[in-house]
Amino acid sequence: MQSLPGERAWPVGEYVPKVQSKRTQGLLLLVPFLLMCAVASLGAGAVSISPLQVISILLSHVGLPPLAEFSEQQAAVLTVIRLPRVLLGVLVGAALSVAGVALQGLFRNPLADPGLLGVSSGASLAVSAVTVLKIQLFGFYTFPLAAFAGSLGAILLISSLAQENGKTHVTMMLLCGVAINALCMAGTGLFTYLSTDDQLRTLTFWQLGSLAGATWPLVSTIAPLVILCSVGMVSLANPLNALLLGEANAGHLGISVERTKWMLVAFVALGVGASVAVSGMIGFLGLVVPHLVRLWLGPNHRVLLPLSALLGASLLCLADLTARTVVIPSELPIGIVTALAGAPFFLYLLLRQRRTHAL
C-alpha cells in the first residue's frame, strides 16, 4: 500500500519483529526471575530447605533422582504447605496484574486498577455479610463463593448502569464504579460494626489479605478461572491497542468496541473475583506492575499483558515470602507488605510524571 505524499509508510516489516524482540527479552528475564522467586519462597521459613533440596523434592515427585538429600519433614512441609501457597500466589499475582493492565487500557487511564470498578469492595461486602449473618451453606467454600458472587454482582450492576441505547459509556462506568465502591465499603463498615469480636478478627485479617489458607483443593479451584481470564485478556491485546487511539478510531479499524468492552469487564470480574475470594484484599499490585512493565518495554499490550502476569506473579511471591519470614513465628498480612512497597513507588511515579510535564 502506497503512503500519501509527506506521510511515512507504516513499517509493517519492522514492527512485528520489534514486538517479538521485546516480548522475548522480557520472557528471558522474567521467567527465570519467577522461578528464582518460587524456589526462594519454597525454601524459606521455620523449616529451612536449600534450593537444591527444593529441586530434589520436586524431582522426586516425577520419579527423577534427587540432587541432594532431604528429610521426610522437609518434603512434607514443601509439598503440603508451601507449594500450594506459592502456586496460589503465582495465580493471584498474575490475575491482579493482568486485570490492572486491561482496566488501564480500557479506561485509557494509568491510575485504573482492579479496585476501580467495585470488584474488590463487592467481594468484601459479600464476605462481611456471610460472616456476620453466620451463613455457612457451602462449608469451607462459603467465603470464596461469597466473594466471587459479590464481585460479579458489583461489576454487572456497574455495567448495566453505564449502558445506554445498547452502548456502554466508559466514563459513566468509571463514575458508577466510584459510587458503587463507596456504597460497598459503607456496607462493609456497617457489618464490621455489627460483628462480634471473633467475627471482627476474621474480617480484619481477610481484608488485609493473606495466602495462609492455601490448599491443593483451593489451588485446583482457582487455577482454571485465572488461566481462562489471563488467556482471554491476552487474546484481546490487539483490540486494547486499538482502543488507545479512541473508541471511534478503534471502530474504524474494524474492532467491535462494545463486544471488546464486555469481554474485558467479564474477564476482569472473573480473575479479580476469584483472586479476592481466596486471598482477601491485596492492593497496589494491579496498579504498580503495569507501570513497571510499561516503563521498561513500552505500552504495546501484546508485550504488556503476558509480561505483567509474570512480573505480578514474581512480586507477589516475594511479598508473601516477606510476610512469612520478617516476623517469624508470626506472619504479616500480605496486603500490608504490598501497600508498604507499592504506595511509595506509586508516589515516585506521580512525582516523576509531574517533573516530565514540567519540562
mmCIF file of C-alpha atoms in Angstrom, residues 37-317:
data_model
loop_
_atom_site.group_PDB
_atom_site.id
_atom_site.type_symbol
_atom_site.label_atom_id
_atom_site.label_comp_id
_atom_site.label_asym_id
_atom_site.label_seq_id
_atom_site.Cartn_x
_atom_site.Cartn_y
_atom_site.Cartn_z
ATOM 1 C CA CYS A 37 11.329 -16.263 43.493
ATOM 2 C CA ALA A 38 9.349 -19.509 43.696
ATOM 3 C CA VAL A 39 12.361 -21.573 44.798
ATOM 4 C CA ALA A 40 13.309 -18.953 47.409
ATOM 5 C CA SER A 41 9.756 -18.862 48.740
ATOM 6 C CA LEU A 42 9.562 -22.665 48.865
ATOM 7 C CA GLY A 43 12.798 -22.907 50.832
ATOM 8 C CA ALA A 44 12.471 -20.108 53.386
ATOM 9 C CA GLY A 45 10.596 -20.450 56.647
ATOM 10 C CA ALA A 46 10.712 -22.090 60.066
ATOM 11 C CA VAL A 47 11.845 -25.320 58.370
ATOM 12 C CA SER A 48 14.760 -24.323 56.143
ATOM 13 C CA ILE A 49 15.095 -26.064 52.773
ATOM 14 C CA SER A 50 18.020 -25.301 50.476
ATOM 15 C CA PRO A 51 17.431 -24.583 46.752
ATOM 16 C CA LEU A 52 18.982 -27.959 45.808
ATOM 17 C CA GLN A 53 16.708 -29.711 48.295
ATOM 18 C CA VAL A 54 13.693 -27.862 46.897
ATOM 19 C CA ILE A 55 14.544 -29.020 43.381
ATOM 20 C CA SER A 56 15.258 -32.562 44.643
ATOM 21 C CA ILE A 57 11.876 -32.830 46.377
ATOM 22 C CA LEU A 58 10.103 -31.633 43.236
ATOM 23 C CA LEU A 59 12.113 -34.066 41.086
ATOM 24 C CA SER A 60 11.236 -36.948 43.407
ATOM 25 C CA HIS A 61 7.541 -36.425 42.680
ATOM 26 C CA VAL A 62 8.114 -37.103 38.982
ATOM 27 C CA GLY A 63 10.381 -40.117 39.557
ATOM 28 C CA LEU A 64 13.735 -38.448 38.875
ATOM 29 C CA PRO A 65 16.819 -38.922 41.086
ATOM 30 C CA PRO A 66 17.362 -36.178 43.713
ATOM 31 C CA LEU A 67 20.264 -33.739 43.571
ATOM 32 C CA ALA A 68 20.621 -33.536 47.365
ATOM 33 C CA GLU A 69 19.470 -35.427 50.450
ATOM 34 C CA PHE A 70 16.332 -34.214 52.228
ATOM 35 C CA SER A 71 14.263 -35.329 55.202
ATOM 36 C CA GLU A 72 10.653 -36.509 55.202
ATOM 37 C CA GLN A 73 9.720 -33.455 57.270
ATOM 38 C CA GLN A 74 11.168 -31.113 54.625
ATOM 39 C CA ALA A 75 9.337 -32.966 51.872
ATOM 40 C CA ALA A 76 6.033 -32.823 53.778
ATOM 41 C CA VAL A 77 6.368 -29.105 54.583
ATOM 42 C CA LEU A 78 7.190 -28.233 50.976
ATOM 43 C CA THR A 79 4.528 -30.434 49.367
ATOM 44 C CA VAL A 80 1.603 -29.889 51.737
ATOM 45 C CA ILE A 81 2.108 -26.305 52.966
ATOM 46 C CA ARG A 82 4.480 -24.232 50.844
ATOM 47 C CA LEU A 83 3.942 -25.465 47.287
ATOM 48 C CA PRO A 84 0.167 -24.784 47.175
ATOM 49 C CA ARG A 85 0.802 -21.401 48.819
ATOM 50 C CA VAL A 86 3.409 -20.415 46.218
ATOM 51 C CA LEU A 87 1.207 -21.597 43.351
ATOM 52 C CA LEU A 88 -1.723 -19.641 44.776
ATOM 53 C CA GLY A 89 0.490 -16.546 44.982
ATOM 54 C CA VAL A 90 1.561 -17.002 41.356
ATOM 55 C CA LEU A 91 -2.050 -17.314 40.192
ATOM 56 C CA VAL A 92 -3.353 -14.370 42.234
ATOM 57 C CA GLY A 93 -0.421 -12.122 41.296
ATOM 58 C CA ALA A 94 -0.838 -12.886 37.605
ATOM 59 C CA ALA A 95 -4.614 -12.335 37.675
ATOM 60 C CA LEU A 96 -4.467 -8.995 39.523
ATOM 61 C CA SER A 97 -1.665 -7.661 37.315
ATOM 62 C CA VAL A 98 -3.306 -8.639 34.020
ATOM 63 C CA ALA A 99 -6.603 -7.177 35.234
ATOM 64 C CA GLY A 100 -4.791 -3.921 36.030
ATOM 65 C CA VAL A 101 -3.352 -3.786 32.503
ATOM 66 C CA ALA A 102 -6.768 -4.460 30.969
ATOM 67 C CA LEU A 103 -8.520 -1.762 33.004
ATOM 68 C CA GLN A 104 -5.826 0.828 32.310
ATOM 69 C CA GLY A 105 -6.154 0.089 28.602
ATOM 70 C CA LEU A 106 -9.954 0.111 28.673
ATOM 71 C CA PHE A 107 -10.191 3.440 30.528
ATOM 72 C CA ARG A 108 -7.049 4.844 28.889
ATOM 73 C CA ASN A 109 -6.112 5.869 32.413
ATOM 74 C CA PRO A 110 -2.849 4.816 34.100
ATOM 75 C CA LEU A 111 -4.470 5.201 37.531
ATOM 76 C CA ALA A 112 -7.049 2.471 36.913
ATOM 77 C CA ASP A 113 -6.724 -0.703 38.972
ATOM 78 C CA PRO A 114 -8.877 -3.760 39.829
ATOM 79 C CA GLY A 115 -10.461 -1.929 42.760
ATOM 80 C CA LEU A 116 -11.742 0.815 40.474
ATOM 81 C CA LEU A 117 -14.940 -0.926 39.353
ATOM 82 C CA GLY A 118 -16.002 -2.049 42.804
ATOM 83 C CA VAL A 119 -14.851 -5.610 42.172
ATOM 84 C CA SER A 120 -12.815 -5.860 45.372
ATOM 85 C CA SER A 121 -15.276 -3.887 47.505
ATOM 86 C CA GLY A 122 -18.184 -6.001 46.242
ATOM 87 C CA ALA A 123 -16.327 -9.120 47.330
ATOM 88 C CA SER A 124 -15.550 -7.534 50.703
ATOM 89 C CA LEU A 125 -19.217 -6.670 51.260
ATOM 90 C CA ALA A 126 -20.338 -10.226 50.450
ATOM 91 C CA VAL A 127 -17.763 -11.796 52.774
ATOM 92 C CA SER A 128 -18.715 -9.385 55.574
ATOM 93 C CA ALA A 129 -22.383 -10.287 55.123
ATOM 94 C CA VAL A 130 -21.919 -14.075 55.263
ATOM 95 C CA THR A 131 -19.573 -13.722 58.264
ATOM 96 C CA VAL A 132 -21.844 -11.548 60.390
ATOM 97 C CA LEU A 133 -25.039 -13.375 59.349
ATOM 98 C CA LYS A 134 -23.322 -16.743 60.031
ATOM 99 C CA ILE A 135 -24.122 -18.197 56.610
ATOM 100 C CA GLN A 136 -22.264 -21.497 56.115
ATOM 101 C CA LEU A 137 -24.129 -23.115 53.231
ATOM 102 C CA PHE A 138 -21.017 -24.386 51.433
ATOM 103 C CA GLY A 139 -18.667 -25.085 54.333
ATOM 104 C CA PHE A 140 -15.041 -24.242 53.502
ATOM 105 C CA TYR A 141 -16.024 -22.711 50.152
ATOM 106 C CA THR A 142 -18.549 -20.249 51.619
ATOM 107 C CA PHE A 143 -16.055 -17.337 51.726
ATOM 108 C CA PRO A 144 -14.665 -17.856 48.198
ATOM 109 C CA LEU A 145 -18.121 -18.293 46.670
ATOM 110 C CA ALA A 146 -19.495 -15.250 48.507
ATOM 111 C CA ALA A 147 -16.535 -13.104 47.403
ATOM 112 C CA PHE A 148 -16.884 -14.193 43.802
ATOM 113 C CA ALA A 149 -20.643 -13.562 43.805
ATOM 114 C CA GLY A 150 -20.137 -10.122 45.359
ATOM 115 C CA SER A 151 -17.526 -9.055 42.821
ATOM 116 C CA LEU A 152 -19.572 -10.345 39.900
ATOM 117 C CA GLY A 153 -22.722 -8.631 41.193
ATOM 118 C CA ALA A 154 -20.879 -5.313 41.552
ATOM 119 C CA ILE A 155 -19.434 -5.418 38.036
ATOM 120 C CA LEU A 156 -22.791 -6.396 36.481
ATOM 121 C CA LEU A 157 -24.571 -3.568 38.308
ATOM 122 C CA ILE A 158 -21.982 -1.006 37.208
ATOM 123 C CA SER A 159 -22.027 -2.226 33.609
ATOM 124 C CA SER A 160 -25.827 -2.062 33.429
ATOM 125 C CA LEU A 161 -25.887 1.461 34.914
ATOM 126 C CA ALA A 162 -23.289 2.623 32.383
ATOM 127 C CA GLN A 163 -25.231 1.298 29.401
ATOM 128 C CA GLU A 164 -27.466 3.495 27.242
ATOM 129 C CA ASN A 165 -29.109 2.501 23.971
ATOM 130 C CA GLY A 166 -27.014 -0.638 23.827
ATOM 131 C CA LYS A 167 -23.742 1.290 24.222
ATOM 132 C CA THR A 168 -21.506 1.222 27.283
ATOM 133 C CA HIS A 169 -20.021 4.594 28.238
ATOM 134 C CA VAL A 170 -16.573 4.105 29.735
ATOM 135 C CA THR A 171 -16.621 7.429 31.612
ATOM 136 C CA MET A 172 -20.012 6.621 33.112
ATOM 137 C CA MET A 173 -18.745 3.166 34.073
ATOM 138 C CA LEU A 174 -15.850 4.783 35.902
ATOM 139 C CA LEU A 175 -18.118 7.170 37.815
ATOM 140 C CA CYS A 176 -20.602 4.415 38.648
ATOM 141 C CA GLY A 177 -17.687 2.308 39.860
ATOM 142 C CA VAL A 178 -16.644 5.036 42.280
ATOM 143 C CA ALA A 179 -20.218 5.311 43.618
ATOM 144 C CA ILE A 180 -20.773 1.546 43.950
ATOM 145 C CA ASN A 181 -17.350 1.180 45.544
ATOM 146 C CA ALA A 182 -18.328 3.762 48.185
ATOM 147 C CA LEU A 183 -21.657 2.001 48.828
ATOM 148 C CA CYS A 184 -19.993 -1.391 49.188
ATOM 149 C CA MET A 185 -17.408 -0.017 51.591
ATOM 150 C CA ALA A 186 -20.188 1.605 53.624
ATOM 151 C CA GLY A 187 -21.983 -1.747 53.778
ATOM 152 C CA THR A 188 -18.769 -3.468 54.826
ATOM 153 C CA GLY A 189 -18.304 -0.861 57.556
ATOM 154 C CA LEU A 190 -21.848 -1.475 58.797
ATOM 155 C CA PHE A 191 -21.349 -5.246 59.013
ATOM 156 C CA THR A 192 -17.994 -4.698 60.722
ATOM 157 C CA TYR A 193 -19.745 -2.505 63.309
ATOM 158 C CA LEU A 194 -22.351 -5.234 63.918
ATOM 159 C CA SER A 195 -19.807 -8.056 64.171
ATOM 160 C CA THR A 196 -18.712 -9.863 67.333
ATOM 161 C CA ASP A 197 -15.090 -9.898 68.481
ATOM 162 C CA ASP A 198 -14.346 -13.190 66.715
ATOM 163 C CA GLN A 199 -16.113 -12.053 63.527
ATOM 164 C CA LEU A 200 -14.258 -8.739 63.623
ATOM 165 C CA ARG A 201 -10.943 -10.559 63.831
ATOM 166 C CA THR A 202 -11.865 -12.768 60.863
ATOM 167 C CA LEU A 203 -12.991 -9.801 58.746
ATOM 168 C CA THR A 204 -9.942 -7.717 59.614
ATOM 169 C CA PHE A 205 -7.454 -10.409 58.613
ATOM 170 C CA TRP A 206 -9.387 -11.213 55.422
ATOM 171 C CA GLN A 207 -9.461 -7.567 54.365
ATOM 172 C CA LEU A 208 -5.715 -7.251 54.943
ATOM 173 C CA GLY A 209 -5.040 -10.162 52.586
ATOM 174 C CA SER A 210 -3.245 -13.464 53.124
ATOM 175 C CA LEU A 211 -2.250 -16.654 51.298
ATOM 176 C CA ALA A 212 -2.164 -18.653 54.542
ATOM 177 C CA GLY A 213 -5.317 -20.568 53.656
ATOM 178 C CA ALA A 214 -3.802 -22.099 50.527
ATOM 179 C CA THR A 215 -4.627 -25.780 49.970
ATOM 180 C CA TRP A 216 -4.446 -28.034 46.949
ATOM 181 C CA PRO A 217 -8.270 -28.055 46.500
ATOM 182 C CA LEU A 218 -8.253 -24.236 46.594
ATOM 183 C CA VAL A 219 -5.448 -24.044 44.024
ATOM 184 C CA SER A 220 -7.189 -26.507 41.718
ATOM 185 C CA THR A 221 -10.403 -24.469 42.024
ATOM 186 C CA ILE A 222 -8.914 -21.087 41.190
ATOM 187 C CA ALA A 223 -6.377 -22.208 38.564
ATOM 188 C CA PRO A 224 -8.854 -22.772 35.685
ATOM 189 C CA LEU A 225 -10.544 -19.413 36.360
ATOM 190 C CA VAL A 226 -7.272 -17.459 36.446
ATOM 191 C CA ILE A 227 -5.896 -19.213 33.364
ATOM 192 C CA LEU A 228 -9.144 -18.568 31.483
ATOM 193 C CA CYS A 229 -9.229 -14.855 32.325
ATOM 194 C CA SER A 230 -5.496 -14.365 31.682
ATOM 195 C CA VAL A 231 -5.549 -16.116 28.303
ATOM 196 C CA GLY A 232 -8.764 -14.289 27.413
ATOM 197 C CA MET A 233 -7.298 -10.864 28.173
ATOM 198 C CA VAL A 234 -4.052 -11.660 26.331
ATOM 199 C CA SER A 235 -6.138 -12.605 23.279
ATOM 200 C CA LEU A 236 -7.629 -9.088 23.382
ATOM 201 C CA ALA A 237 -4.218 -7.383 23.144
ATOM 202 C CA ASN A 238 -4.795 -6.040 19.613
ATOM 203 C CA PRO A 239 -8.272 -4.589 20.401
ATOM 204 C CA LEU A 240 -6.760 -2.949 23.509
ATOM 205 C CA ASN A 241 -4.035 -1.399 21.364
ATOM 206 C CA ALA A 242 -6.728 -0.047 19.055
ATOM 207 C CA LEU A 243 -8.718 1.375 21.997
ATOM 208 C CA LEU A 244 -5.699 3.502 22.939
ATOM 209 C CA LEU A 245 -6.471 5.511 19.800
ATOM 210 C CA GLY A 246 -10.035 6.177 20.997
ATOM 211 C CA GLU A 247 -13.269 4.257 20.533
ATOM 212 C CA ALA A 248 -14.159 5.928 17.219
ATOM 213 C CA ASN A 249 -10.770 5.150 15.688
ATOM 214 C CA ALA A 250 -10.883 1.597 17.023
ATOM 215 C CA GLY A 251 -14.255 1.134 15.352
ATOM 216 C CA HIS A 252 -12.846 2.400 12.057
ATOM 217 C CA LEU A 253 -10.100 -0.219 12.341
ATOM 218 C CA GLY A 254 -12.727 -2.954 12.438
ATOM 219 C CA ILE A 255 -12.756 -3.533 16.216
ATOM 220 C CA SER A 256 -16.105 -4.441 17.783
ATOM 221 C CA VAL A 257 -15.801 -1.898 20.583
ATOM 222 C CA GLU A 258 -18.852 -2.909 22.639
ATOM 223 C CA ARG A 259 -18.018 -6.599 22.439
ATOM 224 C CA THR A 260 -14.434 -5.871 23.485
ATOM 225 C CA LYS A 261 -15.592 -3.800 26.478
ATOM 226 C CA TRP A 262 -17.935 -6.507 27.730
ATOM 227 C CA MET A 263 -15.340 -9.240 27.289
ATOM 228 C CA LEU A 264 -12.730 -7.215 29.176
ATOM 229 C CA VAL A 265 -15.133 -6.443 32.013
ATOM 230 C CA ALA A 266 -16.170 -10.110 32.242
ATOM 231 C CA PHE A 267 -12.578 -11.347 32.327
ATOM 232 C CA VAL A 268 -11.617 -8.756 34.954
ATOM 233 C CA ALA A 269 -14.583 -9.753 37.145
ATOM 234 C CA LEU A 270 -13.692 -13.419 36.767
ATOM 235 C CA GLY A 271 -9.988 -13.043 37.534
ATOM 236 C CA VAL A 272 -10.199 -10.458 40.313
ATOM 237 C CA GLY A 273 -13.286 -12.024 41.870
ATOM 238 C CA ALA A 274 -11.633 -15.440 42.035
ATOM 239 C CA SER A 275 -8.388 -13.945 43.384
ATOM 240 C CA VAL A 276 -10.005 -11.812 46.067
ATOM 241 C CA ALA A 277 -12.138 -14.798 47.031
ATOM 242 C CA VAL A 278 -9.114 -16.887 48.028
ATOM 243 C CA SER A 279 -6.595 -14.266 49.156
ATOM 244 C CA GLY A 280 -8.572 -11.325 50.521
ATOM 245 C CA MET A 281 -7.813 -7.709 49.633
ATOM 246 C CA ILE A 282 -4.361 -7.239 48.088
ATOM 247 C CA GLY A 283 -3.783 -3.678 46.933
ATOM 248 C CA PHE A 284 -1.403 -1.844 44.594
ATOM 249 C CA LEU A 285 -0.288 -4.908 42.613
ATOM 250 C CA GLY A 286 -2.640 -4.275 39.705
ATOM 251 C CA LEU A 287 -1.672 -0.603 39.733
ATOM 252 C CA VAL A 288 2.111 -0.783 40.030
ATOM 253 C CA VAL A 289 3.048 -3.839 37.933
ATOM 254 C CA PRO A 290 1.645 -2.499 34.615
ATOM 255 C CA HIS A 291 3.591 0.743 35.183
ATOM 256 C CA LEU A 292 6.836 -1.147 35.732
ATOM 257 C CA VAL A 293 6.484 -3.201 32.541
ATOM 258 C CA ARG A 294 5.274 -0.180 30.564
ATOM 259 C CA LEU A 295 8.299 1.883 31.632
ATOM 260 C CA TRP A 296 10.581 -0.998 30.699
ATOM 261 C CA LEU A 297 9.166 -2.295 27.401
ATOM 262 C CA GLY A 298 6.568 0.210 26.246
ATOM 263 C CA PRO A 299 2.758 0.300 26.054
ATOM 264 C CA ASN A 300 2.073 -2.425 23.466
ATOM 265 C CA HIS A 301 -0.433 -4.813 25.057
ATOM 266 C CA ARG A 302 0.943 -7.809 23.157
ATOM 267 C CA VAL A 303 4.041 -7.385 25.327
ATOM 268 C CA LEU A 304 2.468 -5.728 28.355
ATOM 269 C CA LEU A 305 -0.162 -8.366 29.200
ATOM 270 C CA PRO A 306 1.918 -11.583 29.352
ATOM 271 C CA LEU A 307 4.928 -9.932 30.958
ATOM 272 C CA SER A 308 2.786 -8.185 33.583
ATOM 273 C CA ALA A 309 1.395 -11.598 34.513
ATOM 274 C CA LEU A 310 4.919 -12.940 35.051
ATOM 275 C CA LEU A 311 6.130 -9.900 36.992
ATOM 276 C CA GLY A 312 2.977 -9.761 39.138
ATOM 277 C CA ALA A 313 3.329 -13.453 39.994
ATOM 278 C CA SER A 314 7.006 -12.933 40.930
ATOM 279 C CA LEU A 315 6.372 -9.856 43.083
ATOM 280 C CA LEU A 316 3.517 -11.482 44.991
ATOM 281 C CA CYS A 317 5.768 -14.489 45.690
#
